[in-house]
Amino acid sequence: MRIAIVSATVLTVFTAAVGATATLGVGSAAAAEPIEQIDQGRIGLHLNHEETTALADGPIPAIVTMLVPLNRIGAGLKTDTGIYRDGNGGVHASLRQVVVEAASHPDGTVTFYLNAPGTRNGRVLDIYQNWS
């Protein structure tokens, strides 16, 4: 039950962050692109570069990590990342560091996925960096 409540809270926080970004006039009028992967047990949001930059500069990553422990957040890092990954593939960075690194690239974006309870080895949230 706790995972379902946390999952709903995280989704609400991200949706509010994207809405606030659009309201403040950051980026284009279009909000984040929703992604449904029901067959994989997750839904997500793809943020464009302006939205990624606004997210990196705001309080949302800190708020999310207050609600979701770092061991319940997965990170899909680009191969040329500067973030440390240990021999077992464990990422040693905060959610903010992952977002900031993507935002620091001219075309950097992030995609967040909220995972269904009991899927993805217990991860609640996954984030993927994107840039060319």
Short mmCIF file of C-alpha atoms in Angstrom, two decimals, residues 14 17-18 21 31-35 43-57 60-61 64 73-78 81 83 94-114 125-132:
data_model
loop_
_atom_site.label_atom_id
_atom_site.label_comp_id
_atom_site.label_asym_id
_atom_site.label_seq_id
_atom_site.Cartn_x
_atom_site.Cartn_y
_atom_site.Cartn_z
CA PHE A 14 6.21 15.43 -11.61
CA ALA A 17 6.41 20.37 -11.96
CA VAL A 18 5.76 20.10 -15.67
CA THR A 21 7.20 24.89 -15.98
CA ALA A 31 3.90 20.21 -21.72
CA ALA A 32 5.89 17.03 -21.18
CA GLU A 33 5.16 14.14 -23.48
CA PRO A 34 3.36 11.33 -21.64
CA ILE A 35 4.52 7.78 -22.31
CA ILE A 43 4.03 5.11 -17.34
CA GLY A 44 6.29 8.06 -17.89
CA LEU A 45 7.03 11.58 -18.98
CA HIS A 46 9.60 12.75 -21.50
CA LEU A 47 10.79 16.29 -20.80
CA ASN A 48 12.23 18.46 -23.57
CA HIS A 49 15.48 20.37 -22.99
CA GLU A 50 13.84 23.48 -21.54
CA GLU A 51 11.74 21.40 -19.15
CA THR A 52 14.79 19.34 -18.17
CA THR A 53 16.75 22.52 -17.43
CA ALA A 54 13.88 23.95 -15.37
CA LEU A 55 13.62 20.68 -13.43
CA ALA A 56 17.37 20.72 -12.75
CA ASP A 57 17.12 24.28 -11.40
CA ILE A 60 11.50 18.81 -7.46
CA PRO A 61 14.47 16.37 -7.48
CA VAL A 64 11.13 13.34 -4.91
CA ILE A 73 15.30 4.93 -8.15
CA GLY A 74 16.98 3.49 -11.25
CA ALA A 75 19.11 5.52 -13.65
CA GLY A 76 19.76 4.85 -17.32
CA LEU A 77 22.94 6.80 -17.95
CA LYS A 78 24.43 7.71 -21.31
CA THR A 81 28.30 10.14 -18.59
CA ILE A 83 28.58 10.03 -13.14
CA SER A 94 21.57 11.97 -6.63
CA LEU A 95 18.50 12.41 -8.79
CA ARG A 96 19.49 16.07 -9.19
CA GLN A 97 22.95 15.11 -10.49
CA VAL A 98 21.43 12.86 -13.15
CA VAL A 99 19.04 15.63 -14.28
CA VAL A 100 21.69 18.37 -14.14
CA GLU A 101 24.09 16.35 -16.28
CA ALA A 102 21.44 15.90 -18.99
CA ALA A 103 20.47 19.58 -18.78
CA SER A 104 24.11 20.63 -19.22
CA HIS A 105 24.09 19.29 -22.80
CA PRO A 106 22.56 21.57 -25.47
CA ASP A 107 20.05 18.88 -26.49
CA GLY A 108 19.90 17.01 -23.18
CA THR A 109 16.57 15.65 -21.99
CA VAL A 110 15.32 13.19 -19.40
CA THR A 111 12.58 10.61 -19.38
CA PHE A 112 10.97 9.46 -16.12
CA TYR A 113 9.06 6.24 -15.65
CA LEU A 114 6.83 5.45 -12.70
CA LEU A 125 11.05 5.42 -10.40
CA ASP A 126 13.45 5.15 -13.36
CA ILE A 127 15.16 8.09 -15.07
CA TYR A 128 16.92 7.97 -18.43
CA GLN A 129 19.30 10.58 -19.78
CA ASN A 130 19.17 11.50 -23.47
CA TRP A 131 21.49 13.63 -25.63
CA SER A 132 23.43 13.25 -28.87
#
